[in-house]
PDB file of C-alpha atoms in Angstrom:
ATOM      1  CA  MET A   1     122.035  77.748-175.029  1.00 98.00           C
ATOM      2  CA  LYS A   2     123.861  76.581-178.106  1.00 98.00           C
ATOM      3  CA  LEU A   3     121.454  76.744-181.035  1.00 98.00           C
ATOM      4  CA  PHE A   4     122.173  75.453-184.526  1.00 98.00           C
ATOM      5  CA  ARG A   5     120.498  74.425-187.774  1.00 98.00           C
ATOM      6  CA  HIS A   6     120.861  71.013-189.386  1.00 98.00           C
ATOM      7  CA  GLY A   7     119.998  69.455-192.706  1.00 98.00           C
ATOM      8  CA  ALA A   8     120.589  69.974-196.404  1.00 98.00           C
ATOM      9  CA  ALA A   9     121.304  73.502-197.619  1.00 96.00           C
ATOM     10  CA  GLY A  10     118.050  75.438-197.863  1.00 95.00           C
ATOM     11  CA  MET A  11     116.161  72.842-195.788  1.00 96.00           C
ATOM     12  CA  GLU A  12     117.782  73.304-192.364  1.00 98.00           C
ATOM     13  CA  ARG A  13     115.821  72.630-189.181  1.00 98.00           C
ATOM     14  CA  PRO A  14     116.436  74.134-185.729  1.00 98.00           C
ATOM     15  CA  GLY A  15     118.528  72.269-183.186  1.00 98.00           C
ATOM     16  CA  ILE A  16     119.971  72.704-179.729  1.00 98.00           C
ATOM     17  CA  LEU A  17     122.951  71.233-177.908  1.00 98.00           C
ATOM     18  CA  ASP A  18     122.109  69.620-174.566  1.00 97.00           C
ATOM     19  CA  ALA A  19     124.274  69.740-171.417  1.00 95.00           C
ATOM     20  CA  ALA A  20     126.118  66.573-172.456  1.00 96.00           C
ATOM     21  CA  GLY A  21     126.947  67.995-175.886  1.00 96.00           C
ATOM     22  CA  VAL A  22     124.346  65.877-177.694  1.00 98.00           C
ATOM     23  CA  LYS A  23     122.694  67.527-180.680  1.00 98.00           C
ATOM     24  CA  ARG A  24     118.882  67.608-180.388  1.00 98.00           C
ATOM     25  CA  ASP A  25     116.199  68.499-182.918  1.00 98.00           C
ATOM     26  CA  LEU A  26     114.063  71.520-181.935  1.00 98.00           C
ATOM     27  CA  SER A  27     111.656  71.559-184.869  1.00 97.00           C
ATOM     28  CA  ALA A  28     108.682  70.275-182.845  1.00 96.00           C
ATOM     29  CA  HIS A  29     108.914  73.445-180.748  1.00 97.00           C
ATOM     30  CA  LEU A  30     110.316  75.896-183.295  1.00 97.00           C
ATOM     31  CA  PRO A  31     109.662  75.681-187.041  1.00 95.00           C
ATOM     32  CA  VAL A  32     112.390  78.134-188.076  1.00 96.00           C
ATOM     33  CA  LEU A  33     115.389  79.510-186.204  1.00 97.00           C
ATOM     34  CA  ASP A  34     114.997  82.997-187.649  1.00 96.00           C
ATOM     35  CA  GLY A  35     115.106  86.525-186.288  1.00 96.00           C
ATOM     36  CA  ALA A  36     111.693  86.218-184.643  1.00 95.00           C
ATOM     37  CA  ALA A  37     112.979  83.212-182.662  1.00 97.00           C
ATOM     38  CA  LEU A  38     115.763  85.315-181.151  1.00 98.00           C
ATOM     39  CA  SER A  39     113.627  87.647-179.044  1.00 97.00           C
ATOM     40  CA  PRO A  40     114.159  87.443-175.280  1.00 97.00           C
ATOM     41  CA  ALA A  41     110.692  85.884-174.815  1.00 97.00           C
ATOM     42  CA  SER A  42     111.334  83.228-177.448  1.00 97.00           C
ATOM     43  CA  LEU A  43     114.763  82.350-176.070  1.00 98.00           C
ATOM     44  CA  ALA A  44     113.307  82.070-172.559  1.00 97.00           C
ATOM     45  CA  ARG A  45     110.682  79.659-173.868  1.00 97.00           C
ATOM     46  CA  LEU A  46     113.334  77.518-175.557  1.00 97.00           C
ATOM     47  CA  ALA A  47     115.425  77.472-172.384  1.00 96.00           C
ATOM     48  CA  ALA A  48     112.515  75.896-170.488  1.00 97.00           C
ATOM     49  CA  ILE A  49     112.239  72.863-172.797  1.00 97.00           C
ATOM     50  CA  ASP A  50     113.173  69.443-171.435  1.00 97.00           C
ATOM     51  CA  LEU A  51     115.990  68.718-173.868  1.00 97.00           C
ATOM     52  CA  ALA A  52     116.133  65.023-172.972  1.00 95.00           C
ATOM     53  CA  SER A  53     112.711  64.628-174.593  1.00 95.00           C
ATOM     54  CA  LEU A  54     113.936  65.873-177.977  1.00 98.00           C
ATOM     55  CA  PRO A  55     115.084  63.601-180.827  1.00 98.00           C
ATOM     56  CA  VAL A  56     118.824  63.197-181.305  1.00 98.00           C
ATOM     57  CA  VAL A  57     120.412  64.603-184.473  1.00 98.00           C
ATOM     58  CA  ALA A  58     122.808  62.109-186.058  1.00 97.00           C
ATOM     59  CA  ASP A  59     126.460  63.094-186.137  1.00 95.00           C
ATOM     60  CA  ASP A  60     126.640  62.737-189.927  1.00 96.00           C
ATOM     61  CA  VAL A  61     123.889  65.299-190.576  1.00 98.00           C
ATOM     62  CA  ARG A  62     125.112  68.550-192.153  1.00 98.00           C
ATOM     63  CA  ILE A  63     125.277  71.586-189.860  1.00 98.00           C
ATOM     64  CA  GLY A  64     124.311  74.824-191.563  1.00 98.00           C
ATOM     65  CA  ALA A  65     124.826  78.443-190.587  1.00 98.00           C
ATOM     66  CA  PRO A  66     123.008  79.047-187.262  1.00 98.00           C
ATOM     67  CA  VAL A  67     120.408  81.476-188.627  1.00 97.00           C
ATOM     68  CA  PRO A  68     118.962  81.945-192.122  1.00 97.00           C
ATOM     69  CA  ARG A  69     120.698  84.412-194.411  1.00 97.00           C
ATOM     70  CA  PRO A  70     120.616  87.750-192.558  1.00 97.00           C
ATOM     71  CA  ILE A  71     119.198  90.949-193.979  1.00 97.00           C
ATOM     72  CA  ASN A  72     122.440  92.691-193.000  1.00 98.00           C
ATOM     73  CA  PHE A  73     125.759  90.799-192.922  1.00 98.00           C
ATOM     74  CA  ILE A  74     128.040  93.532-191.610  1.00 98.00           C
ATOM     75  CA  CYS A  75     131.808  93.404-191.161  1.00 98.00           C
ATOM     76  CA  ILE A  76     134.287  95.564-189.283  1.00 97.00           C
ATOM     77  CA  GLY A  77     137.729  96.103-190.783  1.00 94.00           C
ATOM     78  CA  LEU A  78     141.091  96.530-189.045  1.00 91.00           C
ATOM     79  CA  ASN A  79     139.646  96.137-185.553  1.00 96.00           C
ATOM     80  CA  TYR A  80     142.796  94.670-183.970  1.00 92.00           C
ATOM     81  CA  ALA A  81     145.772  97.044-183.786  1.00 85.00           C
ATOM     82  CA  ASP A  82     148.298  94.267-184.471  1.00 81.00           C
ATOM     83  CA  HIS A  83     146.339  93.152-187.538  1.00 83.00           C
ATOM     84  CA  ALA A  84     146.304  96.727-188.832  1.00 80.00           C
ATOM     85  CA  ALA A  85     150.066  96.831-188.322  1.00 82.00           C
ATOM     86  CA  GLU A  86     150.691  93.586-190.236  1.00 81.00           C
ATOM     87  CA  THR A  87     148.752  94.964-193.222  1.00 80.00           C
ATOM     88  CA  GLY A  88     150.554  98.319-193.118  1.00 81.00           C
ATOM     89  CA  ALA A  89     147.342 100.216-192.362  1.00 80.00           C
ATOM     90  CA  ALA A  90     146.830 103.010-189.845  1.00 85.00           C
ATOM     91  CA  ILE A  91     144.778 102.270-186.735  1.00 88.00           C
ATOM     92  CA  PRO A  92     141.269 103.551-187.537  1.00 92.00           C
ATOM     93  CA  LYS A  93     139.827 106.431-185.534  1.00 95.00           C
ATOM     94  CA  GLU A  94     136.303 105.080-186.056  1.00 97.00           C
ATOM     95  CA  PRO A  95     135.131 101.568-186.936  1.00 97.00           C
ATOM     96  CA  ILE A  96     135.535 100.640-190.604  1.00 95.00           C
ATOM     97  CA  VAL A  97     132.179  99.235-191.704  1.00 97.00           C
ATOM     98  CA  PHE A  98     131.449  97.275-194.882  1.00 96.00           C
ATOM     99  CA  ILE A  99     128.758  94.868-196.058  1.00 95.00           C
ATOM    100  CA  LYS A 100     129.511  91.248-196.912  1.00 97.00           C
ATOM    101  CA  ALA A 101     127.261  89.982-199.705  1.00 96.00           C
ATOM    102  CA  GLY A 102     124.416  87.739-198.605  1.00 95.00           C
ATOM    103  CA  SER A 103     125.418  85.239-201.291  1.00 95.00           C
ATOM    104  CA  ALA A 104     128.714  84.732-199.423  1.00 98.00           C
ATOM    105  CA  TYR A 105     126.846  83.325-196.409  1.00 98.00           C
ATOM    106  CA  ASN A 106     127.832  79.698-195.936  1.00 97.00           C
ATOM    107  CA  GLY A 107     127.723  76.786-193.528  1.00 98.00           C
ATOM    108  CA  PRO A 108     130.615  76.252-191.092  1.00 98.00           C
ATOM    109  CA  PHE A 109     131.716  72.962-192.674  1.00 98.00           C
ATOM    110  CA  ASP A 110     130.816  73.654-196.309  1.00 98.00           C
ATOM    111  CA  ASP A 111     133.528  73.942-198.955  1.00 98.00           C
ATOM    112  CA  VAL A 112     135.011  77.371-199.685  1.00 98.00           C
ATOM    113  CA  MET A 113     135.444  78.026-203.388  1.00 98.00           C
ATOM    114  CA  ILE A 114     138.492  79.967-204.521  1.00 98.00           C
ATOM    115  CA  PRO A 115     137.304  82.206-207.375  1.00 97.00           C
ATOM    116  CA  PRO A 116     138.543  81.373-210.896  1.00 96.00           C
ATOM    117  CA  GLY A 117     141.909  83.067-211.415  1.00 91.00           C
ATOM    118  CA  SER A 118     142.254  84.141-207.785  1.00 95.00           C
ATOM    119  CA  LYS A 119     145.786  84.198-206.436  1.00 95.00           C
ATOM    120  CA  GLU A 120     145.238  85.946-203.085  1.00 97.00           C
ATOM    121  CA  THR A 121     142.363  84.266-201.241  1.00 98.00           C
ATOM    122  CA  ASP A 122     142.939  84.649-197.489  1.00 98.00           C
ATOM    123  CA  TRP A 123     141.445  83.595-194.148  1.00 98.00           C
ATOM    124  CA  GLU A 124     140.116  85.689-191.242  1.00 98.00           C
ATOM    125  CA  VAL A 125     138.663  84.199-188.061  1.00 98.00           C
ATOM    126  CA  GLU A 126     136.228  86.568-186.358  1.00 98.00           C
ATOM    127  CA  LEU A 127     133.794  86.808-183.474  1.00 98.00           C
ATOM    128  CA  GLY A 128     130.275  87.202-184.854  1.00 98.00           C
ATOM    129  CA  VAL A 129     127.513  89.091-183.028  1.00 98.00           C
ATOM    130  CA  VAL A 130     123.928  88.038-183.755  1.00 98.00           C
ATOM    131  CA  ILE A 131     121.237  90.671-183.224  1.00 98.00           C
ATOM    132  CA  GLY A 132     118.152  89.580-181.269  1.00 98.00           C
ATOM    133  CA  THR A 133     116.008  92.716-181.179  1.00 98.00           C
ATOM    134  CA  ALA A 134     115.914  95.601-183.644  1.00 98.00           C
ATOM    135  CA  ALA A 135     118.533  98.264-182.962  1.00 98.00           C
ATOM    136  CA  SER A 136     118.581 101.823-184.298  1.00 98.00           C
ATOM    137  CA  TYR A 137     120.483 104.673-182.647  1.00 98.00           C
ATOM    138  CA  VAL A 138     121.136 102.662-179.483  1.00 98.00           C
ATOM    139  CA  SER A 139     123.593 103.769-176.821  1.00 98.00           C
ATOM    140  CA  GLU A 140     126.625 101.743-175.787  1.00 98.00           C
ATOM    141  CA  ASP A 141     124.999 101.208-172.390  1.00 98.00           C
ATOM    142  CA  ASP A 142     121.985  99.547-174.039  1.00 98.00           C
ATOM    143  CA  ALA A 143     123.755  97.885-176.969  1.00 98.00           C
ATOM    144  CA  LEU A 144     124.193  94.403-175.504  1.00 98.00           C
ATOM    145  CA  ASP A 145     120.476  94.239-174.687  1.00 98.00           C
ATOM    146  CA  HIS A 146     119.951  93.929-178.463  1.00 98.00           C
ATOM    147  CA  VAL A 147     122.339  90.983-178.840  1.00 98.00           C
ATOM    148  CA  ALA A 148     120.905  87.450-178.962  1.00 98.00           C
ATOM    149  CA  GLY A 149     124.284  85.735-178.955  1.00 98.00           C
ATOM    150  CA  TYR A 150     127.601  85.052-180.625  1.00 98.00           C
ATOM    151  CA  CYS A 151     129.098  82.798-183.282  1.00 98.00           C
ATOM    152  CA  VAL A 152     132.280  82.031-185.210  1.00 98.00           C
ATOM    153  CA  ILE A 153     132.823  83.590-188.657  1.00 98.00           C
ATOM    154  CA  ASN A 154     135.478  83.085-191.310  1.00 98.00           C
ATOM    155  CA  ASP A 155     135.593  86.369-193.247  1.00 98.00           C
ATOM    156  CA  VAL A 156     137.284  84.837-196.295  1.00 98.00           C
ATOM    157  CA  SER A 157     138.840  87.595-198.413  1.00 97.00           C
ATOM    158  CA  GLU A 158     140.413  87.937-201.857  1.00 96.00           C
ATOM    159  CA  ARG A 159     143.125  90.541-201.286  1.00 95.00           C
ATOM    160  CA  GLU A 160     143.735  91.587-204.890  1.00 95.00           C
ATOM    161  CA  TYR A 161     140.022  92.190-205.375  1.00 93.00           C
ATOM    162  CA  GLN A 162     139.838  93.967-202.021  1.00 90.00           C
ATOM    163  CA  THR A 163     142.788  96.334-202.354  1.00 84.00           C
ATOM    164  CA  ARG A 164     143.826  96.678-205.986  1.00 86.00           C
ATOM    165  CA  ARG A 165     140.717  96.397-208.124  1.00 86.00           C
ATOM    166  CA  GLY A 166     139.325  99.844-207.339  1.00 82.00           C
ATOM    167  CA  GLY A 167     136.304 100.903-205.319  1.00 75.00           C
ATOM    168  CA  THR A 168     135.420  99.459-201.927  1.00 80.00           C
ATOM    169  CA  TRP A 169     136.514  96.356-200.040  1.00 86.00           C
ATOM    170  CA  ASP A 170     133.278  94.576-200.935  1.00 85.00           C
ATOM    171  CA  LYS A 171     134.716  93.073-204.133  1.00 90.00           C
ATOM    172  CA  GLY A 172     137.160  90.986-202.142  1.00 92.00           C
ATOM    173  CA  LYS A 173     134.711  90.011-199.418  1.00 95.00           C
ATOM    174  CA  GLY A 174     131.515  88.964-201.167  1.00 95.00           C
ATOM    175  CA  CYS A 175     132.472  86.008-203.371  1.00 97.00           C
ATOM    176  CA  ALA A 176     130.277  82.924-203.117  1.00 97.00           C
ATOM    177  CA  THR A 177     131.055  80.790-200.001  1.00 98.00           C
ATOM    178  CA  PHE A 178     133.225  83.550-198.458  1.00 98.00           C
ATOM    179  CA  GLY A 179     131.188  83.755-195.220  1.00 98.00           C
ATOM    180  CA  PRO A 180     131.247  80.484-193.252  1.00 98.00           C
ATOM    181  CA  THR A 181     129.227  81.071-190.070  1.00 98.00           C
ATOM    182  CA  GLY A 182     128.576  78.875-187.027  1.00 98.00           C
ATOM    183  CA  PRO A 183     128.323  76.088-186.030  1.00 98.00           C
ATOM    184  CA  TYR A 184     126.379  77.512-183.085  1.00 98.00           C
ATOM    185  CA  LEU A 185     124.595  80.620-182.014  1.00 98.00           C
ATOM    186  CA  VAL A 186     125.640  80.741-178.360  1.00 98.00           C
ATOM    187  CA  THR A 187     123.196  82.874-176.412  1.00 98.00           C
ATOM    188  CA  ARG A 188     124.441  85.957-174.608  1.00 98.00           C
ATOM    189  CA  ASP A 189     123.899  84.514-171.126  1.00 97.00           C
ATOM    190  CA  GLU A 190     126.643  81.938-171.824  1.00 98.00           C
ATOM    191  CA  VAL A 191     129.161  84.631-172.840  1.00 98.00           C
ATOM    192  CA  PRO A 192     129.470  86.954-169.849  1.00 96.00           C
ATOM    193  CA  ASP A 193     132.355  88.917-171.394  1.00 98.00           C
ATOM    194  CA  PRO A 194     132.695  88.954-175.201  1.00 98.00           C
ATOM    195  CA  GLN A 195     135.989  90.817-174.736  1.00 98.00           C
ATOM    196  CA  ALA A 196     137.745  87.860-173.115  1.00 98.00           C
ATOM    197  CA  LEU A 197     137.566  85.121-175.755  1.00 98.00           C
ATOM    198  CA  ASP A 198     140.500  83.290-177.302  1.00 98.00           C
ATOM    199  CA  ILE A 199     140.236  83.190-181.101  1.00 98.00           C
ATOM    200  CA  TRP A 200     142.349  81.128-183.528  1.00 98.00           C
ATOM    201  CA  CYS A 201     142.759  79.745-187.033  1.00 98.00           C
ATOM    202  CA  GLU A 202     144.827  76.874-188.452  1.00 98.00           C
ATOM    203  CA  ILE A 203     145.695  76.194-192.085  1.00 98.00           C
ATOM    204  CA  ASP A 204     146.532  72.552-192.822  1.00 98.00           C
ATOM    205  CA  GLY A 205     147.139  72.023-189.115  1.00 98.00           C
ATOM    206  CA  LYS A 206     149.486  74.989-188.656  1.00 98.00           C
ATOM    207  CA  ARG A 207     148.347  77.661-186.208  1.00 98.00           C
ATOM    208  CA  MET A 208     148.314  80.966-188.106  1.00 98.00           C
ATOM    209  CA  GLN A 209     146.071  83.170-185.954  1.00 98.00           C
ATOM    210  CA  ASN A 210     146.120  83.123-182.176  1.00 97.00           C
ATOM    211  CA  GLY A 211     144.463  86.089-180.516  1.00 96.00           C
ATOM    212  CA  ASN A 212     141.964  87.257-177.936  1.00 96.00           C
ATOM    213  CA  THR A 213     139.003  89.589-178.284  1.00 97.00           C
ATOM    214  CA  LYS A 214     140.376  91.723-175.441  1.00 96.00           C
ATOM    215  CA  THR A 215     142.699  93.353-177.986  1.00 95.00           C
ATOM    216  CA  MET A 216     139.887  94.686-180.170  1.00 97.00           C
ATOM    217  CA  ILE A 217     140.181  98.406-180.837  1.00 97.00           C
ATOM    218  CA  PHE A 218     136.389  98.767-180.658  1.00 98.00           C
ATOM    219  CA  GLY A 219     134.538  96.314-178.419  1.00 98.00           C
ATOM    220  CA  VAL A 220     131.212  94.612-179.091  1.00 98.00           C
ATOM    221  CA  LYS A 221     128.991  97.151-177.334  1.00 98.00           C
ATOM    222  CA  THR A 222     130.748 100.001-179.138  1.00 98.00           C
ATOM    223  CA  LEU A 223     130.306  98.279-182.507  1.00 98.00           C
ATOM    224  CA  VAL A 224     126.610  97.506-182.044  1.00 98.00           C
ATOM    225  CA  SER A 225     125.938 101.077-180.983  1.00 98.00           C
ATOM    226  CA  TYR A 226     128.084 102.551-183.758  1.00 98.00           C
ATOM    227  CA  VAL A 227     126.643 100.447-186.575  1.00 98.00           C
ATOM    228  CA  SER A 228     123.098 101.192-185.382  1.00 98.00           C
ATOM    229  CA  GLN A 229     123.698 104.905-186.067  1.00 98.00           C
ATOM    230  CA  PHE A 230     123.991 104.115-189.796  1.00 98.00           C
ATOM    231  CA  ILE A 231     122.174 100.825-190.394  1.00 98.00           C
ATOM    232  CA  ALA A 232     118.893  99.685-188.856  1.00 98.00           C
ATOM    233  CA  LEU A 233     119.884  96.357-187.364  1.00 98.00           C
ATOM    234  CA  MET A 234     117.222  93.651-187.564  1.00 98.00           C
ATOM    235  CA  PRO A 235     116.789  90.420-185.584  1.00 98.00           C
ATOM    236  CA  GLY A 236     119.036  87.782-187.132  1.00 98.00           C
ATOM    237  CA  ASP A 237     121.510  90.306-188.530  1.00 98.00           C
ATOM    238  CA  ILE A 238     125.183  89.532-187.984  1.00 98.00           C
ATOM    239  CA  ILE A 239     128.189  91.745-187.262  1.00 98.00           C
ATOM    240  CA  ALA A 240     131.631  90.206-187.850  1.00 98.00           C
ATOM    241  CA  THR A 241     133.889  92.131-185.488  1.00 98.00           C
ATOM    242  CA  GLY A 242     137.310  91.951-187.156  1.00 97.00           C
ATOM    243  CA  THR A 243     140.251  89.567-187.146  1.00 97.00           C
ATOM    244  CA  PRO A 244     143.448  89.278-185.078  1.00 96.00           C
ATOM    245  CA  PRO A 245     146.884  89.103-186.751  1.00 94.00           C
ATOM    246  CA  GLY A 246     148.114  86.072-188.639  1.00 96.00           C
ATOM    247  CA  VAL A 247     146.343  86.367-191.976  1.00 97.00           C
ATOM    248  CA  GLY A 248     148.133  85.233-195.114  1.00 96.00           C
ATOM    249  CA  MET A 249     148.694  88.726-196.479  1.00 94.00           C
ATOM    250  CA  GLY A 250     150.588  89.613-193.293  1.00 93.00           C
ATOM    251  CA  VAL A 251     153.216  86.881-193.596  1.00 93.00           C
ATOM    252  CA  LYS A 252     156.660  88.457-194.072  1.00 91.00           C
ATOM    253  CA  PRO A 253     158.602  88.684-196.276  1.00 93.00           C
ATOM    254  CA  ASN A 254     156.348  86.756-198.661  1.00 95.00           C
ATOM    255  CA  PRO A 255     152.581  86.598-198.103  1.00 96.00           C
ATOM    256  CA  ILE A 256     150.923  83.200-198.473  1.00 97.00           C
ATOM    257  CA  PHE A 257     147.435  82.520-199.772  1.00 98.00           C
ATOM    258  CA  LEU A 258     144.997  79.658-200.071  1.00 98.00           C
ATOM    259  CA  ARG A 259     144.969  77.149-202.911  1.00 97.00           C
ATOM    260  CA  PRO A 260     142.556  74.312-203.676  1.00 98.00           C
ATOM    261  CA  GLY A 261     142.827  71.248-201.484  1.00 98.00           C
ATOM    262  CA  GLN A 262     143.693  72.981-198.214  1.00 98.00           C
ATOM    263  CA  THR A 263     141.892  72.828-194.869  1.00 98.00           C
ATOM    264  CA  MET A 264     140.933  75.773-192.690  1.00 98.00           C
ATOM    265  CA  LYS A 265     140.048  75.091-189.049  1.00 98.00           C
ATOM    266  CA  LEU A 266     139.064  77.938-186.760  1.00 98.00           C
ATOM    267  CA  GLY A 267     137.247  78.680-183.547  1.00 98.00           C
ATOM    268  CA  VAL A 268     136.392  81.029-180.711  1.00 98.00           C
ATOM    269  CA  ALA A 269     136.486  79.861-177.078  1.00 98.00           C
ATOM    270  CA  GLY A 270     133.072  78.576-175.994  1.00 98.00           C
ATOM    271  CA  LEU A 271     131.497  79.097-179.425  1.00 98.00           C
ATOM    272  CA  GLY A 272     132.620  75.960-181.241  1.00 98.00           C
ATOM    273  CA  GLU A 273     134.855  75.248-184.216  1.00 98.00           C
ATOM    274  CA  GLN A 274     134.529  75.390-187.995  1.00 98.00           C
ATOM    275  CA  MET A 275     136.391  73.489-190.675  1.00 98.00           C
ATOM    276  CA  GLN A 276     136.336  74.072-194.432  1.00 98.00           C
ATOM    277  CA  ARG A 277     138.041  72.514-197.428  1.00 98.00           C
ATOM    278  CA  THR A 278     139.092  74.841-200.236  1.00 98.00           C
ATOM    279  CA  ILE A 279     138.080  73.925-203.777  1.00 98.00           C
ATOM    280  CA  GLY A 280     138.812  75.469-207.147  1.00 95.00           C
ATOM    281  CA  GLY A 281     136.205  77.617-208.836  1.00 86.00           C
TER     282      GLY A 281
END
């Protein structure tokens, strides 16, 4: 299934994509597409609905992030060896884990605001993992049983804030609008191998990132298990699994960064595409 939420920000209603790619409204069967709706029993119930009987969602209706703001919006840093190399960083021996502020959470087609005075706002396309059942201290063998599905994430980052303003990476990752997510939550049964997905990002029509999740240093089941040793993962939580090479800070000899009036377009195979316009703060 491809689940989504539609409507004005803060008033989104559940939706589902039918076999013909038509957006349908699910709200008669599901009031809120939240963590409780992502349990195996709930997803099985949704899968049994006759989608042709559901109202059509107009194409001009806003698409929001696929689940409400998660309790934990977790990111993994430097999880592609070639991305680590382009940034000059060593390949990590264990996953680098940081928290992206909940206030960064944003719809997949909403504007991204470059912070006032920022000179180094950057893009990062990532595979997102959406938790379906609570996960604490789970093994790698059991990790995927706790996954409801997958989504596209743009882990927008301000590099000066991230690397040269002291403290942790969170300063450069948590600015308002810095977490576009969606458009769909694609359930796990439609993604038989999360380590075989093409992943890409274009800036103003130019392909900047072009990778595949097979080159992750730490795969999805490893990440879910690892994070669950330190953070109690709750239904609806999201893990952004890292970005392939091609970010602006990695451009040689002179890095390039976002400015107001540009367009970011990004996607992951089978999970849909996002597009954002950058605006000044």
